[in-house]
Tab-separated table of C-alpha atoms in Angstrom:
chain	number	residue	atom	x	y	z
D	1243	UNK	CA	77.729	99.583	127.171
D	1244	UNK	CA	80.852	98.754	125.653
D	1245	UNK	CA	81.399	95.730	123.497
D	1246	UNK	CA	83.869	93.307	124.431
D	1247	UNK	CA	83.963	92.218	120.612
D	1248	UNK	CA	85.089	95.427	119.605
D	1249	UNK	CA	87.564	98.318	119.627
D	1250	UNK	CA	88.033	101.735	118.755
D	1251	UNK	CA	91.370	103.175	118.641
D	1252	UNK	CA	91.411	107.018	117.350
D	1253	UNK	CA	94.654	108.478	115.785
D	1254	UNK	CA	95.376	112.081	114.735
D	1255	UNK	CA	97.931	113.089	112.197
D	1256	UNK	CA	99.978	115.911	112.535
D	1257	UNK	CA	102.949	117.277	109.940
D	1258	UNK	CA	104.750	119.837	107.488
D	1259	UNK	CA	102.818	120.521	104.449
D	1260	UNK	CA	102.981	117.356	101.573
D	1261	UNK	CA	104.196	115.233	103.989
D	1262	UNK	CA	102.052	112.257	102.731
D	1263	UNK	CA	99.338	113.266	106.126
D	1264	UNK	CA	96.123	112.788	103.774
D	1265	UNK	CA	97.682	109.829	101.751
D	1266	UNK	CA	98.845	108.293	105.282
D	1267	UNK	CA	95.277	108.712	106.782
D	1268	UNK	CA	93.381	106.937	103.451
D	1269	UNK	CA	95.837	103.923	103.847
D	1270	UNK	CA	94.853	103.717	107.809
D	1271	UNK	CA	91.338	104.002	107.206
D	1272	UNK	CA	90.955	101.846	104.029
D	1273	UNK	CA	89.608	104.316	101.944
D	1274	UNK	CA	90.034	107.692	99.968
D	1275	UNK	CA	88.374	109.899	102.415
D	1276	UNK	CA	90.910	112.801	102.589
D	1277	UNK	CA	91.732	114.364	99.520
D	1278	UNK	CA	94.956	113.799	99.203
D	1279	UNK	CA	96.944	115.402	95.646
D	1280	UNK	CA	100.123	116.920	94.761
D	1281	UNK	CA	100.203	120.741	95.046
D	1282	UNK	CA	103.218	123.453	95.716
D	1283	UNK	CA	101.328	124.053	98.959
D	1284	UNK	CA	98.909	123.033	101.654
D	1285	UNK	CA	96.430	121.666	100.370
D	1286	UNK	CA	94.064	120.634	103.694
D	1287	UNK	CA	92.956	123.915	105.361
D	1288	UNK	CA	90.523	121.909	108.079
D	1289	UNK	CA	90.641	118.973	110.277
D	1290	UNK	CA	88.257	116.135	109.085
D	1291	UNK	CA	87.688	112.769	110.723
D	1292	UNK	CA	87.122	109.306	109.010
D	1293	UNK	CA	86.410	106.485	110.360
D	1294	UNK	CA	86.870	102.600	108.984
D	1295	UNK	CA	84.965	99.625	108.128
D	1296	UNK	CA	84.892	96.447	110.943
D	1297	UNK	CA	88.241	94.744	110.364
D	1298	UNK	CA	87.158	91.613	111.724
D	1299	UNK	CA	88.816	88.967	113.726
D	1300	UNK	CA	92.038	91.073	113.508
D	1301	UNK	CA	93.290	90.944	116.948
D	1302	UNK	CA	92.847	88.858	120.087
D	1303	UNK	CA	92.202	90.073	123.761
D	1304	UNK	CA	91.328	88.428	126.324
D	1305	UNK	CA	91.169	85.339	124.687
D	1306	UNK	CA	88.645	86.343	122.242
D	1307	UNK	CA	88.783	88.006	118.483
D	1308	UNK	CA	87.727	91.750	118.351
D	1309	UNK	CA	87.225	93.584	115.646
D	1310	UNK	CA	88.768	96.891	115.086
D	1311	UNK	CA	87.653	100.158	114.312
D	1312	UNK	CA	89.978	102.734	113.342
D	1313	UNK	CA	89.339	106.295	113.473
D	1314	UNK	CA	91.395	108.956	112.095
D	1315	UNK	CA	92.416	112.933	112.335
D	1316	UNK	CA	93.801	114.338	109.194
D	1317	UNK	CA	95.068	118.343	110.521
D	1318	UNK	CA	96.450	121.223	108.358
D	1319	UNK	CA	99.978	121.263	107.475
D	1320	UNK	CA	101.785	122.684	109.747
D	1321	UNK	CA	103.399	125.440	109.160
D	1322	UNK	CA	101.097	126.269	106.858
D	1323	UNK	CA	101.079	128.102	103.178
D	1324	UNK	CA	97.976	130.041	103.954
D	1325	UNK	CA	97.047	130.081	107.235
D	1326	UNK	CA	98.422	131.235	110.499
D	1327	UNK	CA	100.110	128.975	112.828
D	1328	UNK	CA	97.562	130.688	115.390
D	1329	UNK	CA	94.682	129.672	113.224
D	1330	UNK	CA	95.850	125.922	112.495
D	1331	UNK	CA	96.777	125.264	116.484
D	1332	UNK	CA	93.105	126.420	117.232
D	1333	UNK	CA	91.527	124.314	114.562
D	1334	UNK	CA	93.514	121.519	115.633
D	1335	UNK	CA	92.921	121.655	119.852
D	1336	UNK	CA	88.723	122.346	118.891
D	1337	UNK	CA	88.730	119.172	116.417
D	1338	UNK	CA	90.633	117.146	119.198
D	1339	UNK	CA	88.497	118.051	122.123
D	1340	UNK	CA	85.543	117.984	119.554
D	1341	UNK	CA	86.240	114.259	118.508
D	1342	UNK	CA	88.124	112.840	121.347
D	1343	UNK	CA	87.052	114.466	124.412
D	1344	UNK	CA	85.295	111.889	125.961
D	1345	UNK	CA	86.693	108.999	123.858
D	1346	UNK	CA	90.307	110.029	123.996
D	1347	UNK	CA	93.420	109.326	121.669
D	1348	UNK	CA	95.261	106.655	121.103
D	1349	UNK	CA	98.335	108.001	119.728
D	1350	UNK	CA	99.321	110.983	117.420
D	1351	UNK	CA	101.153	110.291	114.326
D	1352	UNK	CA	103.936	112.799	113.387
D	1353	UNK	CA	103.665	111.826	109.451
D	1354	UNK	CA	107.669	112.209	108.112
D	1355	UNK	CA	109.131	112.198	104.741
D	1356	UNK	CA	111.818	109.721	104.898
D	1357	UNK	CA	113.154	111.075	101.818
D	1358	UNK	CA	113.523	114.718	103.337
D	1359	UNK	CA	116.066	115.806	106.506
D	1360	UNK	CA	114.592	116.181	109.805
D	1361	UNK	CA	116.882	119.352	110.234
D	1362	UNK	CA	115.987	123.112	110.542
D	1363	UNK	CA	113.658	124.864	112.511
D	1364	UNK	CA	110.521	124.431	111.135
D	1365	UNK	CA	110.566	120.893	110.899
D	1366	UNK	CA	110.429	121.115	114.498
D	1367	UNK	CA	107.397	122.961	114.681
D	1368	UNK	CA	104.496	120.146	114.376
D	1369	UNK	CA	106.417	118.570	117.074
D	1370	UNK	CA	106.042	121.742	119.231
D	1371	UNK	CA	102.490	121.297	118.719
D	1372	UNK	CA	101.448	118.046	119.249
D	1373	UNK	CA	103.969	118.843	122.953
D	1374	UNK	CA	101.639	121.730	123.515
D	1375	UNK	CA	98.395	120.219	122.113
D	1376	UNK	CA	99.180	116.640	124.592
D	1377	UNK	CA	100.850	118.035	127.180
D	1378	UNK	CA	103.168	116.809	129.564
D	1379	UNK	CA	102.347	113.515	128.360
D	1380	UNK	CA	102.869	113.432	124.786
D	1381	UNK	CA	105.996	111.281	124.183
D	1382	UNK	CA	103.842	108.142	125.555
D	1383	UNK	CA	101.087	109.376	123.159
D	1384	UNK	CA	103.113	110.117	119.543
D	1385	UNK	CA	104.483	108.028	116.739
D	1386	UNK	CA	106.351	108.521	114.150
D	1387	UNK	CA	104.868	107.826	110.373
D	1388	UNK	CA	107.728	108.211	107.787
D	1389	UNK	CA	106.525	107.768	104.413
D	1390	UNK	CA	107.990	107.308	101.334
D	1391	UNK	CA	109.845	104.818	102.788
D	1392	UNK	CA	110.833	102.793	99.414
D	1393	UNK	CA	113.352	105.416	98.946
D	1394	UNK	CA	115.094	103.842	101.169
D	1395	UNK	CA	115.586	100.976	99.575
D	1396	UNK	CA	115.885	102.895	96.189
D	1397	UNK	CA	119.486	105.160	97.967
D	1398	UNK	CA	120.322	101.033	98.776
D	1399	UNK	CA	119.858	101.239	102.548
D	1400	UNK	CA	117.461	99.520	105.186
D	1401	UNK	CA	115.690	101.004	108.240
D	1402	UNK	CA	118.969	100.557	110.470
D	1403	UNK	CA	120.947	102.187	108.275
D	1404	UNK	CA	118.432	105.035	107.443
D	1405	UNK	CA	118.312	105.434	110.901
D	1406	UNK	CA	121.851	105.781	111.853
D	1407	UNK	CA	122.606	108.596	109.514
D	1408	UNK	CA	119.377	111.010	110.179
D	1409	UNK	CA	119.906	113.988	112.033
D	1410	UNK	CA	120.933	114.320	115.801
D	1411	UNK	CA	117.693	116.487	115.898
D	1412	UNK	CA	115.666	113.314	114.478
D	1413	UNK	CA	117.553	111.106	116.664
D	1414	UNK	CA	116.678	113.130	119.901
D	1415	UNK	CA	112.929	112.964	119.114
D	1416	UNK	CA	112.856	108.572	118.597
D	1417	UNK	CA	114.616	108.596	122.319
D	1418	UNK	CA	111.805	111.156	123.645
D	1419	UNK	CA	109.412	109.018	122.256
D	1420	UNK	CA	110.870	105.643	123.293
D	1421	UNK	CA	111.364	104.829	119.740
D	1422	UNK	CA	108.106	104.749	118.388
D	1423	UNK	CA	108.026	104.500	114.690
D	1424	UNK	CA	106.433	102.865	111.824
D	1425	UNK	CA	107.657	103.132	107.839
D	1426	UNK	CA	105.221	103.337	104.861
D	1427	UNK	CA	106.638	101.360	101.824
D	1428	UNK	CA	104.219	101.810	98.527
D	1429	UNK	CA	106.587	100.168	96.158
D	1430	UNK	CA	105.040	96.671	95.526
D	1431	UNK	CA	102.809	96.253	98.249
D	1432	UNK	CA	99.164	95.808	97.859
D	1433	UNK	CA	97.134	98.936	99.528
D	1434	UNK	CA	95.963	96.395	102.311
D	1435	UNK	CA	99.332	94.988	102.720
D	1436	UNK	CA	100.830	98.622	103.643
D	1437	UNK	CA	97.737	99.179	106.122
D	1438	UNK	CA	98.186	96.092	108.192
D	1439	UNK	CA	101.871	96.246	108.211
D	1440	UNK	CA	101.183	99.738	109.461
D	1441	UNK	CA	97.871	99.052	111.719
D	1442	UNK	CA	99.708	96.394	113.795
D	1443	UNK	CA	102.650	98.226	114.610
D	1444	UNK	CA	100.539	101.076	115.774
D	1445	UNK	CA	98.665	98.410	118.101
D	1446	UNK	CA	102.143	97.442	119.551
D	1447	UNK	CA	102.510	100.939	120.871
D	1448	UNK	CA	98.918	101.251	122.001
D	1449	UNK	CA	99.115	97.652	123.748
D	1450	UNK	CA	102.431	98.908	125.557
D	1451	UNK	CA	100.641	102.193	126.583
D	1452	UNK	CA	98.440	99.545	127.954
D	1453	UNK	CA	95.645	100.394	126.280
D	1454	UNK	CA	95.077	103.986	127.326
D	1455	UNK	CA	94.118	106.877	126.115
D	1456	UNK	CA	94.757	111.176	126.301
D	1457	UNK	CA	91.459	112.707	126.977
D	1458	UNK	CA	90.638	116.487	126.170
D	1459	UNK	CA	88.675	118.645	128.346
């Protein structure tokens, strides 16, 4: 039986290699579950799930506080330096059917550098997957995570700015996905400061999905 005092919302990460995916998915969960380093190439070669503590009393439905569970999907990098981009689609689909079959997903986070151009082919090639991965459905189901967001602020710009300037390419994918988009700032924020800031936008775009979720078969 379900329990009206809490929720479960489960988010999967998809992205090029050392786009900040591991580091994204310890800041959502709390934690330092994924290892997450520096390296001149991929460094996660399998999808692993982690899953929160009870943040308590951090929303309201209904009239009542609910505690929120947050369970998360770091993938492979994608493309990646050692495996095939056969091998890290299969991984992926088995994980998500594995871990959200019955429960379903919430949303999938495309995790984006905002200090490197969304131009050239391959940085359109997670986006291909979580499209073929979702379905016909995915632009109500994906985000966009850009981190490294406090080089922004370091080239003297803000979000509006930053966002006038990216690529047409860039600029295509925020209207497919009705503008769905959340920056990561690490620069003089506490850890939980950047994971609320984060947590709440990403329940903005799951309350205006209206709560539902993608379900795998």
């Amino acid at each position: 039986m379900t329990d009206p005092n809490k929720m479960i919302i489960n988010l999967a990460l998809f992205g090029m290699t050392q786009s900040g995916k591991s580091s994204a998915g310890n800041i959502l969960l709390g934690s330092t579950d994924f290892h997450s380093i520096f390296a001149p190439c991929s460094v996660t070669i399998c999808c692993t799930l982690g899953r929160s503590c009870h943040l308590h009393s951090f929303m309201r439905r209904a009239g009542r506080e609910v505690a929120l569970q947050v369970q998360v999907l770091d993938t492979p990098g994608y493309p990646h330096s050692r495996l095939s981009n056969e091998h890290v689609k299969r991984e992926v689909k088995e994980a998500l059917a594995h871990h959200f079959g019955q429960e379903g997903l919430n949303l999938a986070l495309l995790v984006q550098r905002a200090d490197v151009p969304f131009c050239g082919k391959e940085v359109t090639y997670p986006v291909q997957m979580i499209q073929e991965l979702l379905g016909h459905a995915w632009m109500n189901y994906t985000a966009i995570l850009f981190t490294h967001a406090e080089k922004i602020e370091e080239a003297g710009l803000n979000e509006d700015k930053y966002l006038h300037e990216v690529s047409d390419t860039l600029i295509t994918l925020l209207n497919s996905i009705q503008h769905k988009y959340v920056f990561h700032y690490k620069k003089g924020k506490s850890l939980n400061e950047q994971r609320m800031k984060i947590l709440e936008r990403i329940m903005e775009f799951i309350k205006e999905n209206g709560y539902q979720v993608l379900t795998f078969k």
